[in-house]
Amino acid sequence: MTWASTVSSPTIPESSLARLLAVKRAGLALLFVLGLGAAAGVSSGAVTTTTGTTADPVIADGVTIGSVSVGGLSADDATDAVTTFFETPMPLLVTGHKIAVTPAVLGAKAYIKDAVAAALAAAPDTALTLHVKTNRPKSEAFVRSVAKRFDRAPVDAKLSLRNLRPSVKHQKRGWALRQLRALSAIFGALVADTRDPVQLRVRSLEPKVTKKSIGPVIVIRRGSNRLYLYKVTRPWRVFGVATGQSQYPTPLGRWTIVVKWRNPWWYPPNSAWAKGAKPIPPGPGNPLGTRWMGLSASGVGIHGTPDDTSIGYSASHGCIRMHIPDAEWLFNHVRIGTTVFIVSA
């Protein structure tokens, strides 16, 4: 016997099926639309994204670093501004001259990054100090170079004879840089971060010889047997004298009075004309009178004489004779160091 079986499919009402098909079609349509949108987006590359941008922070208004206003600047701009100012040469004034030096030459270093970082965190209108490290050896070397350039030694007054009369070239004052004070002033300007002119002080150096200190000057005219006394360059008095004989001439040149004796002894010189003579004590008849003004010319001096008749002549053995009262007056008005010019006129 053959068995046949029949399996019947469940029956879905038509109305329900229609609703299912409608939902399916709607889903496919939505997928299709989304697919086209994605395809269009890929093909055109038009993908829109939104990103946030953050501006660089700036320093608050009114903030300063040293002498530089950095308010409203970024860190980079503030660094540039402070660096530019710090590297500006520092003007220096010395003895009327203006020079300049950069911090680099002085070996100075500024902590600019630290100052800018502090400025970014500072409240408005804050004044910040720019910390500067100085270099003493390099700064001292620079100050020494300034001193070498500008120091001036004093110049003494110079006495000479011109047209038979004394002439003086005036003295000049010198100066020397006060190096420690200069170093302190430069360090102060570096630390204060200013570029105002810095005055470097000098100390005055006075000449040893001035026109006034020259004092009296004697000019002896051998040819005319006259002694001219000057108050430096101004005529004072004129005296008749006796000078050396032709065989014992009074030496020409520039000499000074090196010794002054009252009531001198006379000692015979080592010369043929004095051979056998003995020393003569002070008193009447002493060949030197009562005063002796010895010159730097060996064995020669200005002195009084008891032989008044010799005055006005070339009668001595090289010395300059004067009337005793004249010699005494002159003795009181000249000094050791007085210049004596002896000329042939």
Coordinates of C-alpha atoms in Angstrom, one line a residue, residues 145-259:
S145 CA 90.5 99.9 27.8
V146 CA 88.4 103.0 28.3
A147 CA 91.0 104.3 30.8
K148 CA 93.8 103.6 28.4
R149 CA 92.0 105.5 25.7
F150 CA 90.9 108.6 27.6
D151 CA 93.3 109.0 30.5
R152 CA 95.6 112.1 30.1
A153 CA 98.8 112.7 32.0
P154 CA 99.2 116.3 33.3
V155 CA 101.7 118.5 31.4
D156 CA 104.0 120.7 33.4
A157 CA 104.6 124.3 32.6
K158 CA 107.8 124.7 30.5
L159 CA 110.2 127.5 31.0
S160 CA 112.4 128.6 28.1
L161 CA 114.3 131.6 26.9
R162 CA 112.9 133.5 23.9
N163 CA 114.5 136.7 22.6
L164 CA 116.6 136.9 25.8
R165 CA 113.6 136.8 28.0
P166 CA 111.9 134.0 29.9
S167 CA 108.9 132.4 28.2
V168 CA 106.5 129.9 29.7
K169 CA 104.3 127.3 28.0
H170 CA 101.3 126.9 30.3
Q171 CA 100.7 123.8 32.2
K172 CA 97.8 121.4 31.4
R173 CA 95.7 119.5 33.8
G174 CA 95.4 115.7 33.4
W175 CA 92.7 113.2 34.4
A176 CA 92.3 109.6 35.2
L177 CA 89.1 107.5 34.9
R178 CA 87.7 106.4 38.3
Q179 CA 87.7 102.8 37.3
L180 CA 85.8 101.3 40.3
R181 CA 83.1 104.0 40.0
A182 CA 82.9 103.4 36.3
L183 CA 82.4 99.7 36.8
S184 CA 79.7 100.3 39.4
A185 CA 77.9 102.7 37.1
I186 CA 77.9 100.2 34.2
F187 CA 76.7 97.4 36.4
G188 CA 73.9 99.6 37.7
A189 CA 72.7 100.4 34.2
L190 CA 72.8 96.7 33.2
V191 CA 70.9 95.6 36.2
A192 CA 68.3 98.4 35.8
D193 CA 68.0 97.5 32.1
T194 CA 68.2 101.2 31.0
R195 CA 69.9 102.7 28.1
D196 CA 70.2 106.3 29.4
P197 CA 73.7 107.7 29.0
V198 CA 76.0 106.7 31.8
Q199 CA 78.5 109.3 32.9
L200 CA 81.9 107.9 33.7
R201 CA 83.7 110.2 36.2
V202 CA 87.4 111.1 36.2
R203 CA 89.7 112.5 38.8
S204 CA 91.8 115.5 38.1
L205 CA 95.6 115.2 37.9
E206 CA 97.4 118.4 38.7
P207 CA 100.8 119.2 37.0
K208 CA 103.8 119.4 39.4
V209 CA 105.1 122.6 37.7
T210 CA 102.8 125.5 37.0
K211 CA 103.6 129.0 35.7
K212 CA 103.1 130.4 39.2
S213 CA 105.4 127.8 40.8
I214 CA 108.3 128.6 38.5
G215 CA 109.1 131.6 40.7
P216 CA 111.9 134.0 40.0
V217 CA 114.1 133.6 36.9
I218 CA 117.6 135.0 36.4
V219 CA 119.0 135.9 33.0
I220 CA 122.7 136.9 32.9
R221 CA 124.0 138.6 29.8
R222 CA 127.6 137.9 29.8
G223 CA 128.5 140.3 27.0
S224 CA 127.0 143.3 28.7
N225 CA 127.7 142.2 32.3
R226 CA 124.1 142.6 33.4
L227 CA 121.9 140.4 35.6
Y228 CA 118.1 140.5 34.9
L229 CA 115.7 139.2 37.5
Y230 CA 112.2 138.3 36.4
K231 CA 109.0 137.3 38.3
V232 CA 108.6 134.4 36.0
T233 CA 108.3 136.4 32.8
R234 CA 107.7 139.9 34.2
P235 CA 110.8 142.1 34.5
W236 CA 111.7 142.8 38.2
R237 CA 115.2 144.2 38.6
V238 CA 118.5 144.7 36.8
F239 CA 121.9 144.6 38.4
G240 CA 125.4 145.3 37.1
V241 CA 127.7 142.2 37.5
A242 CA 131.2 141.1 36.7
T243 CA 131.6 137.9 34.7
G244 CA 134.6 135.7 33.8
Q245 CA 137.7 136.7 32.0
S246 CA 138.3 135.4 28.5
Q247 CA 140.6 132.7 29.9
Y248 CA 138.0 131.8 32.6
P249 CA 134.7 132.4 30.9
T250 CA 131.5 132.2 32.7
P251 CA 129.7 129.1 31.2
L252 CA 126.8 129.6 28.9
G253 CA 123.6 127.6 29.3
R254 CA 120.7 126.9 31.6
W255 CA 121.5 126.3 35.2
T256 CA 119.9 126.3 38.6
I257 CA 120.8 127.5 42.0
V258 CA 121.7 124.4 44.0
V259 CA 123.0 125.9 47.3

